[in-house]
Amino acid sequence: MTSTSTNLDYDETQAALFGMRQQDDRSKFLKALTGIKGFATGYPMGMVGAVVMLILVAMAVIPQLFTPLAVQKSSSIIGIHISDRFETPSWDFWFGTNALGRDMYGRLVYGARTAIMIGFGAVILAKLLSTVIGTVSAFFGGWVDNALQRVVEMVQAIPTLVFLILFVVMLEPRLPDIGPLSSDMLVILLVVAVHSGFVSSRTVRGVALSLREETYVEAAQALGASDSRIMLRHIVPNLIAYVIVSASLFVGAAVLLESSLSFLGYGVQPPAPSWGRELNEAREELARYPHLAFFPGLFIFATVWSFNMFGDALRDRLDPRLRGST
Amino acid sequence: MLGTTFLVFAMMRLMPGDFTDFLGGDFGALDAETKALIQAEFGLDQNWATQYIGWIGDLLRGDFGVSVYSGRPISGDLLQRLPITLELGIFAMAINLIIGIPIGIISAVRQFSWYDYTGRAGAIALLAVPNFWIALLAISLAGKYALWAVPSPTYPGLFEDPIANLKFMAFPALLTGAAGAGYQMRFGRTAMLEVMRQDYIRTAWSKGLQERAVILKHGLRNALIPIVTVIGLFLPALIGGTVVIETIYSIPGMGRYFIHALNGRDLFIVQALAVIFTMVVIVSNFLVDIAYSILNPRIRYS
């Protein structure tokens, strides 16, 4: 199951990156297969990361797959089951149950959706924002650059967690629920995205500044191309490798920020399952039931680790020049 | 800087619900008239501009205002809490450097050895571990198996009982510092690798200098700039780390003060703390800039 989805994922990345021409399906498939094989032998840890990552994404998309009802005695992960409170891990409850008798394994599996939604959502938004700010700032220079950079500096100067907490408290009650995202998830997503978008636009600006000096930009200008055309057709496409790599490295950080916020009580609100929140609740009965704290943290760790590993390998593979820049 | 104060101020005024909603406590909400009276007492009925200018004026005179609950001046509370967080922060920073830099150097000098692989895997693991998780596990394991003494529930003062204080702070500081050590290792390694490939390193080797001299004098000296940069970048994260760790370990420092004040919408405290945190970051960035020009005389600021 995982190998087929790896093919697709890798293939798409390749296609997006190198603008692969349409080929017949067979050779495309073979090419993807050898690509994966090369990736796996060259970056074994990156491959492990990719597999763990795909399992987590699958968990977020179809959690039912991971919670077979025959094994799980309590299928319900919400609601109160007094007779099942504080079970230690057993065959019925793989990871035990919490103070309300909810099955921890089930809650953690469903928590993947929360984490992945916020993680991916925040990353996509953040990278869009940073690309726009970075490119505009670098291309126009002058007062536009100056004004944008002052704002970036302002955001940068406020410690990340303090910034996030203040904005979450300010915005949360004002936002609507959108689809699967409740207002509390939406606010984390937005705030993390905006913060990181501003902060990481700095490096995008740096890269864009050097691209602006390239001769092909000059050539386009000489041909009378408009500003927006130069930015969209000549600068942004050359930024994309950099942006994809930094995006894959940022998912882990976004998941970590979400769980920190939830842990402090400013994040995802109950009854939605969130790993950080489970950890916070585990504090109450920490001395007697340490397993309640162990498993949620393990999930957070595995998620962040796998995304970082994959991102690292992806960076080395796609752009060796960027090696080592976080 | 002025921009930041404005941002913080605007955020506080835009925050839904103010402390008067909490004052009624268990007796239910206060009626509108009493609320207005209390708000007037703290000058919250004036328009924003007047409030903002008044606040900035007070700040410049070193007056942070009072807590809306206790009525005590905030500067007094701050003086009590600042040293505690400062202690935690300095220890954490020291631990960050002690763990991060040597491992980064060894990793670079012995590239592709077992040291390198273990070091890099460790660094990536450190980046991924949520420190509040480790903190909780440490507390629970200590409680369950009595591996080491559970930290006393109250904070012992540094000068009253130095040994108890150090015992109390050791683990929180280790956790806060270790969080950034992963970055330090990775950056340190990259910087060292870059430097070790330079011609002057080859010259140093070939003129028969000892390994120690080559690595520390010729290598590390030149790799210091990125390392100092990471220290500057680590600070905002460090402050966030102290907020989390102080909450878990009940350390009466600024981080816990911040969370506590925010939950009660004690707005003058939150404002003051946000400004102080920001100032710490700005000042340290300035120090990093100065460090650059000391480390590399070629850099001149106009």
XYZ file of C-alpha atoms in Angstrom:
628
model
C 0.000 0.000 0.000
C 2.678 2.428 0.970
C 4.862 1.753 -2.041
C 2.245 2.748 -4.595
C 1.507 5.974 -2.837
C 5.230 6.654 -2.650
C 5.384 6.366 -6.414
C 2.657 8.878 -6.903
C 4.043 11.288 -4.387
C 7.543 11.144 -5.743
C 6.412 11.334 -9.302
C 4.355 14.403 -8.631
C 7.245 16.114 -6.916
C 9.523 15.306 -9.789
C 7.038 16.526 -12.314
C 6.453 19.719 -10.399
C 10.130 20.357 -10.017
C 11.575 19.567 -13.342
C 8.555 20.209 -15.519
C 8.662 16.657 -16.790
C 7.190 16.228 -20.239
C 4.180 14.014 -20.686
C 5.310 10.489 -21.358
C 3.446 7.263 -21.835
C 2.375 5.750 -18.553
C 4.714 2.789 -18.668
C 7.992 4.633 -18.961
C 6.775 7.214 -16.483
C 6.113 4.481 -13.971
C 9.474 2.841 -14.545
C 11.230 6.134 -14.254
C 9.498 6.869 -10.960
C 10.426 3.409 -9.713
C 14.121 3.861 -10.458
C 13.880 7.329 -8.968
C 12.584 5.924 -5.718
C 15.177 3.192 -5.729
C 17.899 5.785 -6.139
C 16.434 7.894 -3.370
C 16.158 4.893 -1.040
C 19.743 3.723 -1.568
C 21.186 7.219 -1.476
C 19.195 8.417 1.511
C 18.044 5.431 3.558
C 17.036 7.612 6.509
C 15.118 9.918 4.227
C 13.239 6.910 2.927
C 12.392 5.773 6.461
C 11.156 9.293 7.120
C 9.062 9.224 3.944
C 7.437 5.918 4.920
C 6.561 7.091 8.446
C 5.284 10.325 6.922
C 3.019 8.490 4.496
C 1.624 6.311 7.288
C 0.766 9.477 9.210
C -0.867 11.072 6.211
C -2.875 7.898 5.634
C -3.892 8.026 9.287
C -5.107 11.565 8.813
C -7.078 10.758 5.682
C -8.607 7.382 6.637
C -8.280 6.906 10.393
C -10.739 3.991 10.258
C -8.028 1.930 8.613
C -5.942 2.046 11.744
C -8.587 1.364 14.344
C -9.989 -2.117 13.688
C -13.142 -2.379 15.744
C -12.585 -6.040 16.499
C -9.485 -5.178 18.448
C -10.613 -1.940 19.985
C -13.155 -2.653 22.669
C -14.217 0.943 22.916
C -14.799 2.217 19.433
C -15.823 5.585 20.736
C -13.121 8.112 21.255
C -15.439 10.815 22.488
C -18.009 10.479 25.216
C -17.498 9.305 28.763
C -16.929 5.717 29.771
C -16.615 5.712 33.539
C -16.036 1.973 33.897
C -13.046 2.157 31.588
C -11.183 5.015 33.248
C -7.407 4.853 33.482
C -6.912 1.436 31.945
C -3.271 0.579 31.511
C -2.240 -0.543 28.024
C -3.739 -3.924 27.205
C -5.013 -5.921 24.234
C -8.332 -4.109 24.425
C -6.835 -0.675 24.868
C -3.478 -0.615 23.149
C -2.354 2.615 24.735
C -4.703 2.557 27.755
C -7.523 4.968 28.436
C -7.613 8.474 29.842
C -9.505 10.154 32.681
C -12.799 9.971 30.795
C -12.302 6.368 29.744
C -11.557 7.315 26.163
C -9.327 5.005 24.210
C -5.956 6.689 23.818
C -4.900 4.790 20.713
C -8.032 5.850 18.893
C -7.690 9.437 20.027
C -4.101 9.594 18.888
C -4.932 8.119 15.501
C -7.674 10.678 15.022
C -5.303 13.356 16.344
C -3.166 12.787 13.262
C -5.844 14.503 11.217
C -5.708 17.604 13.400
C -1.930 17.726 13.303
C -1.580 17.050 9.588
C -4.338 19.470 8.603
C -2.822 22.286 10.610
C 0.722 21.341 9.638
C 0.123 21.157 5.903
C -2.296 24.071 5.831
C 0.086 26.322 7.702
C 3.017 25.329 5.512
C 1.218 25.923 2.236
C -0.041 29.317 3.339
C 3.275 30.280 4.891
C 5.241 29.422 1.782
C 2.826 31.265 -0.498
C 3.070 34.310 1.725
C 6.836 34.189 2.022
C 7.247 33.751 -1.737
C 5.026 36.740 -2.444
C 6.622 38.980 0.180
C 10.159 37.881 -0.657
C 9.769 38.276 -4.406
C 7.973 41.605 -4.271
C 10.423 42.970 -1.746
C 13.445 41.892 -3.763
C 12.103 42.878 -7.154
C 10.847 46.348 -6.415
C 13.413 47.355 -3.819
C 13.228 50.989 -2.689
C 10.468 52.008 -0.324
C 8.429 48.819 -0.901
C 11.371 46.716 0.206
C 12.027 49.043 3.098
C 8.466 48.995 4.384
C 8.096 45.219 4.063
C 11.409 44.544 5.735
C 10.514 46.757 8.715
C 7.339 44.717 9.199
C 9.331 41.487 8.953
C 11.762 42.752 11.557
C 8.888 43.666 13.846
C 7.427 40.187 13.632
C 10.850 38.643 14.077
C 11.595 40.581 17.223
C 8.640 39.173 19.161
C 9.443 35.712 20.528
C 7.600 33.137 18.444
C 5.496 31.549 21.142
C 4.548 34.897 22.681
C 3.483 36.177 19.260
C 1.429 33.072 18.571
C -0.297 33.039 21.956
C -1.214 36.732 21.780
C -2.678 36.401 18.299
C -4.555 33.212 19.091
C -6.214 34.826 22.105
C -7.055 37.898 20.053
C -8.448 36.173 16.967
C -9.955 32.930 18.106
C -13.495 34.050 18.951
C -13.736 36.088 15.761
C -13.219 33.325 13.255
C -15.874 31.055 11.791
C -15.623 27.285 11.454
C -14.719 26.269 7.929
C -15.483 22.703 6.936
C -13.415 20.280 8.977
C -11.470 23.145 10.523
C -13.057 24.534 13.666
C -12.263 28.142 14.530
C -9.598 27.146 17.037
C -7.748 25.054 14.462
C -8.149 27.754 11.843
C -6.648 30.388 14.085
C -3.557 28.270 14.824
C -3.147 27.533 11.156
C -3.386 31.204 10.217
C -1.196 32.531 12.975
C 1.562 29.967 12.463
C 1.396 30.578 8.717
C 1.555 34.357 8.976
C 4.396 34.301 11.460
C 6.493 31.883 9.473
C 5.528 33.530 6.207
C 6.978 36.823 7.345
C 10.044 35.382 9.007
C 11.020 33.072 6.166
C 10.365 35.696 3.482
C 13.784 37.012 4.491
C 15.624 34.103 2.937
C 13.314 34.037 -0.096
C 14.164 37.686 -0.598
C 17.842 36.829 -0.480
C 17.484 34.196 -3.175
C 15.231 36.421 -5.280
C 17.724 39.278 -5.044
C 20.394 37.151 -6.652
C 17.953 35.936 -9.305
C 17.079 39.513 -10.193
C 20.661 40.086 -11.286
C 20.582 37.141 -13.708
C 21.017 37.955 -17.361
C 17.736 36.343 -18.383
C 15.851 38.794 -16.199
C 17.708 41.599 -17.850
C 16.884 40.100 -21.251
C 13.200 39.909 -20.360
C 13.275 43.524 -19.243
C 14.944 44.547 -22.476
C 12.176 42.804 -24.399
C 9.684 44.928 -22.539
C 8.120 42.279 -20.307
C 5.908 43.620 -17.553
C 6.974 43.455 -13.898
C 4.402 40.846 -13.021
C 5.427 38.712 -15.978
C 9.077 38.795 -14.999
C 8.230 37.903 -11.421
C 5.838 35.092 -12.299
C 7.640 33.622 -15.285
C 11.293 34.215 -14.529
C 11.855 34.658 -10.815
C 9.249 32.512 -9.036
C 9.863 29.325 -11.089
C 13.521 29.479 -10.128
C 12.593 29.888 -6.477
C 10.399 26.819 -6.422
C 13.055 24.202 -5.615
C 14.134 26.277 -2.659
C 10.566 26.836 -1.473
C 9.604 23.155 -1.705
C 12.620 22.105 0.288
C 12.041 24.664 3.009
C 8.351 23.711 3.071
C 9.134 20.053 3.682
C 11.396 21.071 6.524
C 8.809 23.392 8.029
C 5.935 20.898 8.385
C 7.625 19.376 11.425
C 8.102 22.770 13.033
C 4.447 23.659 12.418
C 3.272 20.423 14.044
C 5.537 21.134 16.999
C 4.175 24.671 17.368
C 0.600 23.420 17.219
C 1.226 20.868 19.949
C 3.048 23.442 22.096
C 0.087 25.792 21.832
C -2.393 23.005 22.554
C -0.265 21.898 25.467
C -0.412 25.379 26.977
C -4.180 25.438 26.474
C -4.230 27.966 23.625
C -4.504 25.458 20.870
C -7.063 22.978 19.699
C -10.076 22.927 21.994
C -11.835 19.775 23.179
C -13.471 17.540 22.131
C -11.310 17.529 18.973
C -8.398 15.171 19.543
C -4.998 16.847 19.585
C -1.712 15.359 20.693
C -0.586 18.435 22.581
C -3.895 18.617 24.406
C -3.692 14.928 25.403
C -0.288 15.650 26.895
C -1.704 18.548 28.827
C -4.510 16.393 30.208
C -2.021 13.692 31.140
C -0.369 16.120 33.556
C -3.213 15.724 36.038
C -2.526 12.061 36.733
C 1.098 12.016 35.770
C 2.474 10.219 38.811
C 0.112 7.281 38.557
C -0.417 6.935 34.816
C 2.720 7.982 32.959
C 1.659 6.034 29.870
C -0.929 8.738 29.196
C 1.934 11.165 28.677
C 4.196 8.755 26.847
C 2.170 7.938 23.749
C 0.991 11.396 22.618
C 4.539 12.690 22.840
C 5.757 9.714 20.861
C 3.336 10.592 18.065
C 4.487 14.199 17.996
C 8.093 13.086 17.989
C 7.565 10.549 15.187
C 5.764 13.108 13.048
C 8.291 15.873 13.417
C 11.203 13.468 13.036
C 9.902 11.830 9.871
C 9.141 15.135 8.167
C 12.565 16.501 9.059
C 14.304 13.370 7.811
C 12.419 13.429 4.553
C 12.956 17.136 4.083
C 16.663 16.774 4.730
C 17.059 14.019 2.174
C 14.922 15.919 -0.326
C 17.127 18.958 0.036
C 20.330 17.009 -0.489
C 18.811 15.323 -3.508
C 17.323 18.377 -5.169
C 19.730 21.110 -4.357
C 23.077 20.139 -2.890
C 24.005 23.785 -2.633
C 21.482 24.266 0.133
C 22.975 21.439 2.212
C 23.355 22.420 5.818
C 21.253 25.545 5.730
C 18.985 24.280 8.499
C 10.996 49.008 18.333
C 8.297 51.637 18.493
C 6.476 49.586 15.881
C 6.574 46.556 18.111
C 5.187 48.436 21.081
C 2.356 49.610 18.889
C 1.685 46.082 17.660
C 1.586 44.739 21.203
C -0.632 47.588 22.345
C -3.077 47.124 19.491
C -3.265 43.398 20.137
C -4.081 43.934 23.781
C -6.832 46.409 22.995
C -8.290 44.123 20.332
C -8.381 41.170 22.651
C -11.935 40.071 23.310
C -13.100 40.228 26.883
C -11.279 42.270 29.493
C -10.456 41.709 33.110
C -13.712 43.205 34.291
C -15.391 40.077 32.934
C -13.360 38.035 35.374
C -13.658 40.281 38.415
C -17.103 39.105 39.331
C -15.677 35.660 39.930
C -18.139 33.118 41.235
C -20.746 35.748 41.975
C -21.605 36.232 38.331
C -20.792 39.053 35.974
C -20.539 42.610 37.143
C -23.179 45.023 35.947
C -22.262 47.457 33.203
C -22.073 50.468 35.502
C -19.490 48.957 37.836
C -17.504 47.763 34.863
C -17.392 51.256 33.399
C -16.302 52.647 36.748
C -13.420 50.203 37.042
C -12.378 50.765 33.457
C -12.311 54.503 34.041
C -10.058 53.982 37.042
C -7.403 52.416 34.794
C -7.901 54.967 32.052
C -9.403 52.455 29.672
C -12.297 54.738 28.767
C -10.021 57.188 26.967
C -9.406 56.830 23.266
C -6.614 54.609 21.980
C -4.197 57.323 21.006
C -4.244 58.926 24.452
C -3.819 55.552 26.098
C -0.965 54.596 23.820
C 0.953 57.831 24.233
C 0.447 57.695 27.984
C 1.723 54.153 28.094
C 4.820 54.875 26.004
C 5.573 57.883 28.185
C 5.339 55.716 31.283
C 7.524 53.050 29.700
C 10.242 55.559 28.902
C 10.217 56.628 32.519
C 10.548 52.987 33.535
C 7.000 52.734 34.849
C 5.238 49.601 33.709
C 1.920 50.363 35.366
C 0.094 48.241 37.936
C -1.554 44.868 37.994
C -5.288 45.336 37.693
C -5.881 42.662 40.318
C -3.394 43.267 43.087
C -2.809 46.942 42.339
C 0.896 46.322 42.924
C 3.302 48.064 40.552
C 4.469 45.602 37.889
C 8.108 46.640 38.164
C 8.242 45.194 41.693
C 6.899 41.829 40.544
C 9.258 41.918 37.601
C 12.306 42.473 39.743
C 11.387 39.336 41.643
C 10.864 37.234 38.542
C 13.458 38.547 36.168
C 16.477 36.975 37.923
C 14.769 33.589 37.974
C 14.108 33.544 34.255
C 17.519 35.046 33.624
C 19.111 32.209 35.591
C 17.139 29.642 33.639
C 17.969 31.334 30.354
C 21.698 31.626 31.060
C 21.968 28.009 32.175
C 19.980 26.895 29.165
C 22.197 28.884 26.832
C 25.324 27.441 28.461
C 23.967 23.917 28.064
C 23.031 24.628 24.479
C 26.582 25.693 23.684
C 28.265 22.954 25.720
C 26.280 20.233 23.976
C 26.023 21.792 20.554
C 29.406 23.207 19.605
C 31.776 20.343 20.529
C 29.552 17.747 18.892
C 29.234 19.918 15.815
C 33.018 20.262 15.589
C 33.726 16.548 16.088
C 31.052 15.744 13.552
C 32.698 17.984 10.975
C 36.293 17.030 11.639
C 35.529 13.322 11.542
C 33.016 13.557 8.701
C 31.368 10.240 7.736
C 32.658 8.504 10.859
C 30.464 6.975 13.531
C 30.777 10.119 15.605
C 29.373 12.044 12.715
C 26.428 9.724 12.101
C 25.506 9.475 15.771
C 25.895 13.208 16.206
C 23.701 14.024 13.227
C 21.030 11.513 14.154
C 21.084 12.916 17.682
C 20.750 16.462 16.390
C 17.735 15.581 14.268
C 16.163 13.727 17.171
C 16.729 16.735 19.418
C 15.022 18.986 16.896
C 11.997 16.716 16.833
C 11.533 16.036 20.525
C 8.904 18.222 22.159
C 10.637 19.366 25.332
C 7.425 19.450 27.324
C 7.046 15.755 26.616
C 10.473 14.911 28.003
C 9.773 17.145 30.981
C 6.562 15.257 31.763
C 8.219 11.874 31.307
C 11.095 12.886 33.537
C 8.744 14.013 36.268
C 6.646 10.876 36.079
C 9.591 8.487 35.950
C 11.233 10.262 38.849
C 8.033 9.882 40.805
C 7.478 6.274 39.935
C 10.902 4.723 40.273
C 12.556 7.250 42.598
C 15.514 7.438 40.233
C 16.312 10.876 41.512
C 14.702 13.279 43.904
C 11.540 14.890 42.603
C 12.128 18.626 42.506
C 10.631 20.397 45.443
C 7.311 21.987 44.583
C 8.421 25.476 45.522
C 11.279 27.410 44.076
C 14.197 27.811 46.474
C 16.004 31.143 46.129
C 19.456 31.170 44.599
C 20.994 33.041 47.508
C 19.038 31.463 50.338
C 19.758 27.876 49.380
C 22.131 27.687 46.423
C 22.382 23.889 46.310
C 18.655 23.272 46.416
C 18.245 25.983 43.817
C 20.716 24.406 41.435
C 19.144 20.987 41.894
C 15.783 22.518 41.136
C 16.946 24.374 38.056
C 19.237 21.741 36.571
C 16.672 19.731 34.725
C 14.496 22.572 33.415
C 17.634 24.290 32.156
C 18.874 21.108 30.525
C 15.578 20.706 28.688
C 15.323 24.315 27.583
C 18.913 24.297 26.371
C 18.823 20.933 24.659
C 15.963 22.079 22.439
C 18.232 24.426 20.520
C 21.343 22.260 20.717
C 20.231 20.376 17.620
C 20.376 23.538 15.521
C 23.677 24.478 17.072
C 25.136 21.086 16.146
C 23.945 21.212 12.565
C 25.040 24.773 11.951
C 28.327 24.215 13.738
C 29.004 21.145 11.633
C 28.226 22.871 8.352
C 30.308 25.889 9.234
C 33.254 23.759 10.292
C 33.017 21.590 7.178
C 33.141 24.680 5.023
C 36.162 26.043 6.845
C 38.047 22.745 6.958
C 38.043 22.620 3.171
C 39.831 25.944 2.841
C 43.372 26.286 1.603
C 44.699 27.794 4.796
C 43.648 24.687 6.704
C 45.621 22.561 4.291
C 48.570 24.923 4.798
C 48.217 24.569 8.547
C 48.197 20.774 8.291
C 51.135 20.666 5.925
C 53.349 22.872 8.022
C 52.974 20.210 10.694
C 50.801 21.947 13.249
C 49.152 19.809 15.877
C 45.595 18.713 15.210
C 44.423 20.717 18.192
C 45.911 23.921 16.854
C 44.552 23.376 13.376
C 41.035 22.683 14.550
C 40.712 25.238 17.308
C 42.876 28.117 16.110
C 42.501 27.933 12.373
C 39.213 26.105 12.059
C 36.934 27.171 14.885
C 37.998 30.818 14.852
C 36.755 31.086 11.307
C 33.613 29.051 11.829
C 32.493 31.241 14.708
C 30.371 33.667 12.682
C 27.584 31.237 11.764
C 27.729 29.827 15.277
C 27.153 33.283 16.753
C 24.296 33.796 14.294
C 22.578 30.702 15.620
C 22.903 31.999 19.156
C 21.039 35.109 18.046
C 18.374 33.070 16.284
C 17.985 30.774 19.265
C 16.975 33.554 21.657
C 13.344 34.036 20.612
C 12.919 30.269 20.816
C 14.635 30.241 24.199
C 12.116 32.716 25.588
C 9.280 30.560 24.269
C 10.974 27.546 25.832
C 11.105 29.194 29.223
C 7.376 29.941 28.993
C 6.608 26.244 28.521
C 9.140 24.871 30.983
C 8.272 27.374 33.697
C 4.649 26.342 33.400
C 5.471 22.657 33.789
C 7.944 23.018 36.629
C 6.064 25.809 38.429
C 9.055 28.107 38.308
C 7.914 31.584 39.340
C 9.628 33.350 36.443
C 8.486 35.698 33.709
C 7.094 32.981 31.461
C 4.606 31.741 33.990
C 3.804 35.318 34.942
C 2.942 35.958 31.299
C 0.591 32.984 30.965
C -1.033 33.754 34.285
C -1.591 37.403 33.422
C -2.912 36.575 29.978
C -5.487 34.148 31.342
C -6.825 36.893 33.632
C -6.499 39.551 30.879
C -4.246 41.497 33.213
C -3.393 43.692 30.279
C -0.720 45.958 31.685
C 1.364 42.961 32.725
C 0.994 41.251 29.349
C 1.927 44.467 27.557
C 4.941 45.033 29.745
C 6.184 41.467 29.382
C 5.746 41.382 25.613
C 7.750 44.589 25.358
C 10.475 43.249 27.632
C 10.756 39.969 25.725
C 11.009 41.901 22.492
C 13.608 44.212 23.926
C 15.707 41.234 25.000
C 15.624 39.924 21.439
C 16.497 43.291 19.909
C 19.345 43.950 22.319
C 20.789 40.486 21.799
C 20.613 40.884 18.035
C 22.548 44.086 18.466
C 25.145 42.241 20.553
C 25.386 39.583 17.856
C 26.084 42.320 15.314
C 28.839 43.676 17.520
C 30.240 40.172 17.927
C 30.408 39.865 14.142
C 32.604 42.870 13.745
C 34.888 41.627 16.504
C 35.118 38.163 14.942
C 35.523 39.421 11.440
C 37.101 42.862 11.198
C 36.199 42.971 7.526
C 32.556 43.552 8.450
C 31.933 47.235 9.044
C 28.576 48.763 9.770
C 27.920 52.095 8.229
